[in-house]
Short mmCIF file of C-alpha atoms in Angstrom, two decimals:
data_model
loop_
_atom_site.label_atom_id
_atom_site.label_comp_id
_atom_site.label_asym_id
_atom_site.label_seq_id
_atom_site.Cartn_x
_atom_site.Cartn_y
_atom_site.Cartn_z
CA UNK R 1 24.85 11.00 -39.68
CA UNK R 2 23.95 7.54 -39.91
CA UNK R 3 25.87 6.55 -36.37
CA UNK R 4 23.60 9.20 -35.09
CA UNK R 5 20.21 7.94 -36.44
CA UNK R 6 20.94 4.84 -35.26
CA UNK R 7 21.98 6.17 -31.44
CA UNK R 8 18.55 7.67 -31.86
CA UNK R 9 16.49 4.44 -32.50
CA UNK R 10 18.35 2.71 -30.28
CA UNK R 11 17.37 4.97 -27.45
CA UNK R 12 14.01 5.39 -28.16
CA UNK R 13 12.69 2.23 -29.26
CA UNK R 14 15.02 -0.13 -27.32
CA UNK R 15 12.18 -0.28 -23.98
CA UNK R 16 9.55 -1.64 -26.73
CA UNK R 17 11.71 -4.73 -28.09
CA UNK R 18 12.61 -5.42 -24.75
CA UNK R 19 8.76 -5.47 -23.94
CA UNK R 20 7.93 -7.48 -27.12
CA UNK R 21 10.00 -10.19 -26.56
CA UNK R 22 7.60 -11.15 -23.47
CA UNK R 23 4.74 -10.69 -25.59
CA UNK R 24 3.99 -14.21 -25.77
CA UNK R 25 4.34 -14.46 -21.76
CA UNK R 26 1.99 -11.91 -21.78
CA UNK R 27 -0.83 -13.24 -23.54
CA UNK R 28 -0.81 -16.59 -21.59
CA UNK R 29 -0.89 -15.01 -18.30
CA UNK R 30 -2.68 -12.12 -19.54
CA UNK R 31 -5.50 -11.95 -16.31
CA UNK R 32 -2.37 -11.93 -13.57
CA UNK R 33 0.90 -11.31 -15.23
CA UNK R 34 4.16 -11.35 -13.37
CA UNK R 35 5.23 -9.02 -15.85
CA UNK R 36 2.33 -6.67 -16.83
CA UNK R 37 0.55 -4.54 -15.07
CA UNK R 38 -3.43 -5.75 -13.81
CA UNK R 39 -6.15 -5.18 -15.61
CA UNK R 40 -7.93 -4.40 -11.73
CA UNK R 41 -11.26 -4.09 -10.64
CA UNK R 42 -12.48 -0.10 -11.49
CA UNK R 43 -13.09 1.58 -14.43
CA UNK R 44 -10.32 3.66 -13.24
CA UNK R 45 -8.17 0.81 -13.13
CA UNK R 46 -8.97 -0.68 -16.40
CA UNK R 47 -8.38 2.33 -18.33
CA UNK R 48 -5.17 2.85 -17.12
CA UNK R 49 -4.55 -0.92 -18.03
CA UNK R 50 -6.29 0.10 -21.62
CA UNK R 51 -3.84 2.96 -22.27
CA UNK R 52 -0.61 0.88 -20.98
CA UNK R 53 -1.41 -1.70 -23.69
CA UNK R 54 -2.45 1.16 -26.40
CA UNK R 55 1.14 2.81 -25.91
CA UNK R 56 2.59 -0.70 -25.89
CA UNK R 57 1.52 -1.66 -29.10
CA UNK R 58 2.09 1.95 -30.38
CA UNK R 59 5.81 1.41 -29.04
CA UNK R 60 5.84 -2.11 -31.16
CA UNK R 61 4.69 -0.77 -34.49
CA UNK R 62 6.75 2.20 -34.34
CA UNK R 63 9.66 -0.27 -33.52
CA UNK R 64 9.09 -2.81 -35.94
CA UNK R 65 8.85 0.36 -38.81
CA UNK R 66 12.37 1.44 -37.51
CA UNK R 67 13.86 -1.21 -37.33
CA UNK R 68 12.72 -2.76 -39.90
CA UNK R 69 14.05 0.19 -42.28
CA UNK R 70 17.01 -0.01 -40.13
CA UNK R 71 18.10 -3.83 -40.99
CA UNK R 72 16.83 -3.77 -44.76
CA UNK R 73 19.11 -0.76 -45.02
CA UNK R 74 22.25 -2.90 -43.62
CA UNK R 75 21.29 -5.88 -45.14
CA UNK R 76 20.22 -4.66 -48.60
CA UNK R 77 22.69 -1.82 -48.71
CA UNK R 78 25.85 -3.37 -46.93
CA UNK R 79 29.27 -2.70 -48.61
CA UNK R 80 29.99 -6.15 -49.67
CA UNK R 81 27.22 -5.57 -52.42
CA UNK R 82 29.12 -2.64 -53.83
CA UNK R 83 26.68 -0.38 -52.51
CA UNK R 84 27.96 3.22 -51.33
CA UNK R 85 27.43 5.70 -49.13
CA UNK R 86 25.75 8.97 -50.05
CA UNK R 87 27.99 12.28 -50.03
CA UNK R 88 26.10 14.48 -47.50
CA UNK R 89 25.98 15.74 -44.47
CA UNK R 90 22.38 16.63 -43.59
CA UNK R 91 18.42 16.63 -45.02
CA UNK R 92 15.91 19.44 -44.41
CA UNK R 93 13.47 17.01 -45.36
CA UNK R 94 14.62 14.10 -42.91
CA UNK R 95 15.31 16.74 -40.02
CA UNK R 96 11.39 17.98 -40.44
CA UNK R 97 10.31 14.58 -40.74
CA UNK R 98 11.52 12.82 -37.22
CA UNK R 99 10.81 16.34 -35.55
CA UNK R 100 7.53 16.80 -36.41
CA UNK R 101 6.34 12.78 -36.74
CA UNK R 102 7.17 11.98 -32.85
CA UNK R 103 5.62 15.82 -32.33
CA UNK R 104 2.39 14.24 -33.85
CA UNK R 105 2.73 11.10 -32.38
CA UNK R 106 3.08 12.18 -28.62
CA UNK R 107 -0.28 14.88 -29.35
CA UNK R 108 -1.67 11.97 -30.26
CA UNK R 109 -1.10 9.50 -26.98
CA UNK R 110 -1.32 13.28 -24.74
CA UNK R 111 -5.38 12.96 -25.92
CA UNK R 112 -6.50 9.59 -23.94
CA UNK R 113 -3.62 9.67 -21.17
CA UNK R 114 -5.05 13.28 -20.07
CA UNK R 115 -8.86 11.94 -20.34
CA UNK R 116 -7.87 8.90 -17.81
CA UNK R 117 -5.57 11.29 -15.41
CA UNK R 118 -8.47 13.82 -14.97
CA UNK R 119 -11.03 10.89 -14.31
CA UNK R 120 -8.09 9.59 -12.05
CA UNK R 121 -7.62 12.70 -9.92
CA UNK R 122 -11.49 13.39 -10.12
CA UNK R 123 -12.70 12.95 -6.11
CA UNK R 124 -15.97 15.01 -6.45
CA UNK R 125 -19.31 13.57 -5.72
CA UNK R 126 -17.89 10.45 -3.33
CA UNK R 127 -20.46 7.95 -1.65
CA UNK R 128 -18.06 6.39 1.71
CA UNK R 129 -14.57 8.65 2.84
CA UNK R 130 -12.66 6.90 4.45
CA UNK R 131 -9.33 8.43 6.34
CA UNK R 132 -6.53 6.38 5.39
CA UNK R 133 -3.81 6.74 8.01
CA UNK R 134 -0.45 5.53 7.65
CA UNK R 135 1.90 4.59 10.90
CA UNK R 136 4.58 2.73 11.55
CA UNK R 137 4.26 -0.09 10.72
CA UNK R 138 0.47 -0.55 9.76
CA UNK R 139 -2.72 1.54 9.07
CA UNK R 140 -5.34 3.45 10.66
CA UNK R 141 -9.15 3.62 9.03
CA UNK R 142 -11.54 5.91 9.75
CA UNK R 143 -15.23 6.10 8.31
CA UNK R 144 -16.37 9.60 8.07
CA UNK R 145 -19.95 10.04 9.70
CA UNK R 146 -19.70 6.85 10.41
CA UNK R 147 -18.24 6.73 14.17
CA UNK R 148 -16.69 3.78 12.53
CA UNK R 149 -12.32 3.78 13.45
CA UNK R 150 -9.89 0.81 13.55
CA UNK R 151 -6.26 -0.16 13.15
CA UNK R 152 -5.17 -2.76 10.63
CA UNK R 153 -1.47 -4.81 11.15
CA UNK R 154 0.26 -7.48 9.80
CA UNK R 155 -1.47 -11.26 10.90
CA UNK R 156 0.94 -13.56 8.99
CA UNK R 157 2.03 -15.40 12.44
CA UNK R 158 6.00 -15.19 13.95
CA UNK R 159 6.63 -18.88 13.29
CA UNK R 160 6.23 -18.14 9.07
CA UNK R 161 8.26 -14.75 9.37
CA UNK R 162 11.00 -16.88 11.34
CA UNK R 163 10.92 -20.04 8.81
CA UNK R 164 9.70 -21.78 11.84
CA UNK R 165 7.03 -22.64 9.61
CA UNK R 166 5.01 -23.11 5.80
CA UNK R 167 4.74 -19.97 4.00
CA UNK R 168 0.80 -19.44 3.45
CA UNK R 169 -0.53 -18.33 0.27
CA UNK R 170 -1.10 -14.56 1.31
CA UNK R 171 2.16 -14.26 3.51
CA UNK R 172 2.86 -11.07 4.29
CA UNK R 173 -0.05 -9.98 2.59
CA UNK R 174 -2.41 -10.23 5.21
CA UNK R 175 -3.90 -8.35 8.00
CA UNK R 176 -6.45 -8.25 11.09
CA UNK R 177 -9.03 -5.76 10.38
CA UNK R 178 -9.31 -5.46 6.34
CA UNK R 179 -10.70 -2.19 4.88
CA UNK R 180 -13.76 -3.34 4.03
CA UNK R 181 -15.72 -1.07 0.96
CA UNK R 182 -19.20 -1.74 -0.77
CA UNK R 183 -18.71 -2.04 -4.53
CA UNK R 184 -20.36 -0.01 -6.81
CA UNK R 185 -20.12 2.46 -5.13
CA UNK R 186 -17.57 5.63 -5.41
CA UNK R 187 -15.31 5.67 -2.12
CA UNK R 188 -12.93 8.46 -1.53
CA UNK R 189 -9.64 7.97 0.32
CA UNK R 190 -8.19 11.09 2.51
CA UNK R 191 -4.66 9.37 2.82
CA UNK R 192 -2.26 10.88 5.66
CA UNK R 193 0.27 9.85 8.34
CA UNK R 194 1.16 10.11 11.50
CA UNK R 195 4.89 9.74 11.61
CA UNK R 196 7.15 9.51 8.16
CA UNK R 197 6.40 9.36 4.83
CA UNK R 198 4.08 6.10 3.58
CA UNK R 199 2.33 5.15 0.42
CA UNK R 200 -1.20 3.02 0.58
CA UNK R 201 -0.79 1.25 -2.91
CA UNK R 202 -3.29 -1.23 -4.13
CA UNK R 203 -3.19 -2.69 -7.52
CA UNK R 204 -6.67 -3.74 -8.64
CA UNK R 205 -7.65 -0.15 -7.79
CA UNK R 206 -5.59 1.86 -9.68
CA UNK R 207 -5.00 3.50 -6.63
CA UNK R 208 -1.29 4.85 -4.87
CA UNK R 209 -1.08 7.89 -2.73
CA UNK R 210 1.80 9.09 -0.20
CA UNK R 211 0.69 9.32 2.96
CA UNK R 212 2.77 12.22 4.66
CA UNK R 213 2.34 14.20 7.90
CA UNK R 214 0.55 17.03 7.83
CA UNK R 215 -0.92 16.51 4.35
CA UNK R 216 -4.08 14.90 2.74
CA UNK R 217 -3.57 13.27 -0.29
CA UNK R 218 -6.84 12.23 -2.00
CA UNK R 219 -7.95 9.55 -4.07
CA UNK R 220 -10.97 7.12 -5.09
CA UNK R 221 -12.11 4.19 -6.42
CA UNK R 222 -15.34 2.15 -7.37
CA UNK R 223 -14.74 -1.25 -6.93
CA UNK R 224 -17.23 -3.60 -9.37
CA UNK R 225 -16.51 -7.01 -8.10
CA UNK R 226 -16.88 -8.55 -4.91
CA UNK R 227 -13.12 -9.87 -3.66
CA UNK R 228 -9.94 -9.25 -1.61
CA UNK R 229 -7.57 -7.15 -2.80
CA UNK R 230 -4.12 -6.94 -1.49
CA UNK R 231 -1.51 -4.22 -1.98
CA UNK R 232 1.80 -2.91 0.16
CA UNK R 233 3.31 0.45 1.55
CA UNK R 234 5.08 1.33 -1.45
CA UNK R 235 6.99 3.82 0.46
CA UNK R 236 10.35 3.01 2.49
CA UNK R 237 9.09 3.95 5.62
CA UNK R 238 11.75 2.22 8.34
CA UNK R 239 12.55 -1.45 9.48
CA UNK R 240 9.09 -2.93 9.21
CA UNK R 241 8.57 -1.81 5.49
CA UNK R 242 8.53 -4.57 4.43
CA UNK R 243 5.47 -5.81 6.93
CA UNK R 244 3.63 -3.02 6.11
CA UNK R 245 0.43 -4.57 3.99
CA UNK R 246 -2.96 -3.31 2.58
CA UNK R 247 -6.31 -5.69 2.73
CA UNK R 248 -9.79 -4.33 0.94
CA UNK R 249 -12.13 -6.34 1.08
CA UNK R 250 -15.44 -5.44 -1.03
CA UNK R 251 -18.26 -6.73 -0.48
CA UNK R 252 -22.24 -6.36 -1.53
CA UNK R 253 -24.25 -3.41 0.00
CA UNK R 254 -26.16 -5.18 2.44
CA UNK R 255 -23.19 -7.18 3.55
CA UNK R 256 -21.42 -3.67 3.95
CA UNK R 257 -24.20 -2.02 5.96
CA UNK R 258 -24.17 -5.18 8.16
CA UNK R 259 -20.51 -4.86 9.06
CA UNK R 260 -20.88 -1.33 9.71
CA UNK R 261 -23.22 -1.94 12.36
CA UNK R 262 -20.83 -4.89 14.35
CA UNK R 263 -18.49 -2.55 14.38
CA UNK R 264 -20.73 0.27 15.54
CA UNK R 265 -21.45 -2.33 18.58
CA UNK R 266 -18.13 -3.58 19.09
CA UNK R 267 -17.31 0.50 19.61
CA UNK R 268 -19.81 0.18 22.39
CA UNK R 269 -18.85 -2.27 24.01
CA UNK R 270 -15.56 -1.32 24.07
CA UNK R 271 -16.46 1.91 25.86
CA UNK R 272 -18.74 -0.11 28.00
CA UNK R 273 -15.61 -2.43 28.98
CA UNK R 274 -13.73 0.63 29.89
CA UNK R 275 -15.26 1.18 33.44
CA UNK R 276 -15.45 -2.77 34.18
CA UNK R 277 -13.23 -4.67 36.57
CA UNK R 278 -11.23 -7.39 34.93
CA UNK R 279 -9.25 -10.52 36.92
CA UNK R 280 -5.99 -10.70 36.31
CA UNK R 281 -6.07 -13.77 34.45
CA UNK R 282 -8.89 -11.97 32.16
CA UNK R 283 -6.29 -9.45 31.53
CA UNK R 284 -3.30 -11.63 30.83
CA UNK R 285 -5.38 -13.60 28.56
CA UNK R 286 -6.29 -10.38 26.58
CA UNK R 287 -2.76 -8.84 26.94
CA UNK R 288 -0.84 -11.94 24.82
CA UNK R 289 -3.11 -10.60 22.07
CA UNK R 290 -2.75 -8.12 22.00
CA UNK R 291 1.08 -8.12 22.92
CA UNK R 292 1.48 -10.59 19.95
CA UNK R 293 -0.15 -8.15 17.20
CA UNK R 294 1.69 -5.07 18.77
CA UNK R 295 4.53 -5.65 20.43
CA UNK R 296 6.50 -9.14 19.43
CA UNK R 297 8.12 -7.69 16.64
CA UNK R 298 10.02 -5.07 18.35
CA UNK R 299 10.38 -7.27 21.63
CA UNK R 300 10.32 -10.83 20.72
CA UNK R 301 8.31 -13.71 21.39
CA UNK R 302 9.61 -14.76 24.71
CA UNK R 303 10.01 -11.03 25.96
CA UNK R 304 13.92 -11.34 24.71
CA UNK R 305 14.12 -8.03 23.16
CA UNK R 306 15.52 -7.62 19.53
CA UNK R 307 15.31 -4.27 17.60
CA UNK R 308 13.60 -3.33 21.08
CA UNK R 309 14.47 -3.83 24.62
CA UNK R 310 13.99 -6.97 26.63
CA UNK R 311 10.60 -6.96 28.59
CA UNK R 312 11.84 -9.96 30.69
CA UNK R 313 13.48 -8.64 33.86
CA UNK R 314 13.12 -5.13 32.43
CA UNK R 315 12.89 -2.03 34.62
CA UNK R 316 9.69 -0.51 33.15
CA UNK R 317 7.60 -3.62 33.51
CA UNK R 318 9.22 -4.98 37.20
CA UNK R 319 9.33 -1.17 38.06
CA UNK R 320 7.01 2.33 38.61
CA UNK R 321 3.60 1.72 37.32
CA UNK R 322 2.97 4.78 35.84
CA UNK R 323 6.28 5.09 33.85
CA UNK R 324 4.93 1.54 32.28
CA UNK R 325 1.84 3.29 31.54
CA UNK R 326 3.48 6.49 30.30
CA UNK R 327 5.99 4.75 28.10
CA UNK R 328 2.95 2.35 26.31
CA UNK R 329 0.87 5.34 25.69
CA UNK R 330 3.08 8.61 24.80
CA UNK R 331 5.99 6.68 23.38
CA UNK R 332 9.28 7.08 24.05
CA UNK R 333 11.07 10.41 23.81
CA UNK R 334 14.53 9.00 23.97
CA UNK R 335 13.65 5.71 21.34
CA UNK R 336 11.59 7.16 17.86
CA UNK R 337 11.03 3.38 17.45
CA UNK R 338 8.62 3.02 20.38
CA UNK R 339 5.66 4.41 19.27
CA UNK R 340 2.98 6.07 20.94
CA UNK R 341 -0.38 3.62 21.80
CA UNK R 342 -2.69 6.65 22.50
CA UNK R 343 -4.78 6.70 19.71
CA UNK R 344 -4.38 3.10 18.75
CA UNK R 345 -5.12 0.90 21.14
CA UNK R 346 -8.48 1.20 23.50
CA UNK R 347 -7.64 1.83 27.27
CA UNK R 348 -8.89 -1.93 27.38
CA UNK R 349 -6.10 -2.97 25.50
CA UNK R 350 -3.66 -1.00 27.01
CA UNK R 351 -4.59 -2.18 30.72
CA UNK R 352 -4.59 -5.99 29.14
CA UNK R 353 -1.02 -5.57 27.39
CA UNK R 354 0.84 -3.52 30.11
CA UNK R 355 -0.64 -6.16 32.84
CA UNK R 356 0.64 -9.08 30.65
CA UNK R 357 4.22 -7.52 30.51
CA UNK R 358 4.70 -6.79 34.28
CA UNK R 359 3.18 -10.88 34.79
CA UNK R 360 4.94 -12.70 32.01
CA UNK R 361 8.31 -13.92 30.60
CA UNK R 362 9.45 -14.22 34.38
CA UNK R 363 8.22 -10.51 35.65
CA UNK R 364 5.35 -12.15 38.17
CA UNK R 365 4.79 -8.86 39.85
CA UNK R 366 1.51 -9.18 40.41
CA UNK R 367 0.33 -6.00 39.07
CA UNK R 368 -3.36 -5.64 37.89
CA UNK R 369 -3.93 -2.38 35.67
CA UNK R 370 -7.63 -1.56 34.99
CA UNK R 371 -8.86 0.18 31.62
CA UNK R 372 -10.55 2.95 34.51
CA UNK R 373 -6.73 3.93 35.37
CA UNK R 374 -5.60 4.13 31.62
CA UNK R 375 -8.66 6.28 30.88
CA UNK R 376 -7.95 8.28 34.06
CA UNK R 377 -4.00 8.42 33.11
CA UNK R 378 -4.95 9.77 29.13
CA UNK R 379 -7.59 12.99 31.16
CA UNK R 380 -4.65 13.66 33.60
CA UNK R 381 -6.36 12.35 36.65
#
């Protein structure tokens, strides 16, 4: 009986002495722990944080009871002080006793950890949706009512990723085009994808949803301080996992109404850009860009190839225009890993990047590909 008491405590109260002995670590690094979880930036967040630390110390007492009772038993009642052991084989009393006490004790923790998860899972009455689309590898954001849509990728630069370089302070942690979110305000995120399964984690928000095709997850937060907060794909979603991050930035009202409306006008002009007739050196210029946020990865710096093909000397970009064009916006059917540009880059970007491939890294075709024939190309004309 006694072996299996002490199997018992050992099992169940191991996790907690394990946890106390970093107690001290904890409290001097209590604001960003390597070891704890944050205390974030929501009421959400910080009552999750709140009931982590309640169980904690919960954990702790009950340990230091158990074990307590546990070593003054083996010290106090060890057999080289004469003392010997009891003649039996079970007690009602004890058997009712650590039945019913965890029974108790687990009613008691069920109370608050149901409060926070139905304030958690509580989307009603949101202020900003925002679509939260996962891809691979970075995400899409779109502003409901808004006419507000963008795509947001890694921007740590090649030379870091390649130790060509310093490491900066946010590397791999940083992006392009952060989500940006007023605080204060209760903002509801519709999380999806549009290939395999992804997770949009952040932190400070209390906030991690799958993103998988063909389903809406939901979630929210209300942000009360004015910062950047960072998170990851916590999902392994393919080769680029790993380069996969999350940026939201929130910021006052006003400030958020402001960058609404650039965006709003770079939309515009965008569109307006679509029917213009750029040079060729306008285009190349654009095209490096853009072929440098959405294309080095897979197809190197130089145009070398890697986990892609080579672009240098290759037949799509020295060949048949409209296989070029095909191939950038519909993907590849025979390679899953080039994805399809349709929806995420602008038929000005698309012109710029596939006219940069068929004049760089040594193609020097000549070719000049207007946004007018991409837009033309996505109707069917």
């Amino acid at each position: 009986m006694l072996i299996t008491i002490n199997r018992l405590m050992v099992w169940l109260f191991t996790p907690a002495l394990l946890l106390l002995s970093n107690a001290q670590a904890i409290a001097q690094s209590a604001e960003r722990s390597t070891i704890n979880m944050p205390i974030g930036v929501t009421p959400v967040s910080q009552d999750v944080y709140g009931l982590h630390m309640t169980m904690f110390w919960w954990c702790v007492a009950i340990g230091v009871v158990v074990f307590g009772v546990m070593f003054y038993s083996m010290i106090v009642h060890r057999k080289s002080n004469g003392a010997k052991a009891s003649n039996f084989h079970d007690s009602l009393g004890l058997e009712i006793a650590w039945t019913v006490l965890p029974f108790v004790i687990l009613i008691i923790m069920a109370i608050p950890a149901t409060s926070s998860l139905v304030k958690l899972y509580d989307t009603s009455e949101s202020e900003v949706d925002v679509v939260i689309t996962g891809y691979q590898w970075y995400w899409g954001y779109e502003y409901l009512d808004q006419d507000v849509k963008f795509f947001s990728r890694l921007s740590t630069p090649q030379e870091q990723i390649y130790n060509q370089a310093p490491k900066g302070e946010n590397y791999l942690l940083e992006v392009d085009e952060p989500l940006v979110i007023p605080i204060n305000k209760k903002v509801r995120f519709l999380v999806t994808s549009n290939d395999v399964i992804h997770a949009w984690w952040v932190p400070d928000l209390a906030v991690k949803r799958d993103a998988i095709p063909g389903y809406i997850n939901e979630s929210w937060a209300r942000v009360e301080k004015p910062g950047t907060y960072r998170g990851v794909c916590a999902e392994l979603c393919g080769k680029d996992h790993g380069f996969m991050p999350v940026v939201v930035k929130a910021v006052e009202q006003e400030e958020y109404e402001a960058w609404l409306g650039e965006r709003r006008e770079a939309a515009a002009k965008i569109k307006e850009l679509t029917n213009k007739t750029f040079s060729l050196d306008e285009l190349v210029v654009q095209g490096e860009a853009v072929y440098n946020k959405a294309c080095v990865a897979c197809h190197g710096a130089n145009g070398e190839g890697g986990v892609g093909k080579a672009i240098a000397g290759s037949p799509i970009a020295t060949g048949d225009m409209a296989a070029h064009i095909d191939i950038i916006v519909n993907g590849s059917k025979n390679n899953p890993l080039m994805a399809a540009y349709k929806e995420t880059l602008s038929e000005v970007d698309t012109a710029a990047v596939i006219t940069y491939q068929r004049n760089a890294f040594g193609n020097n075709t000549g070719d000049v590909v207007q946004p007018i024939d991409i837009l033309k190309f996505k109707q069917g004309k």
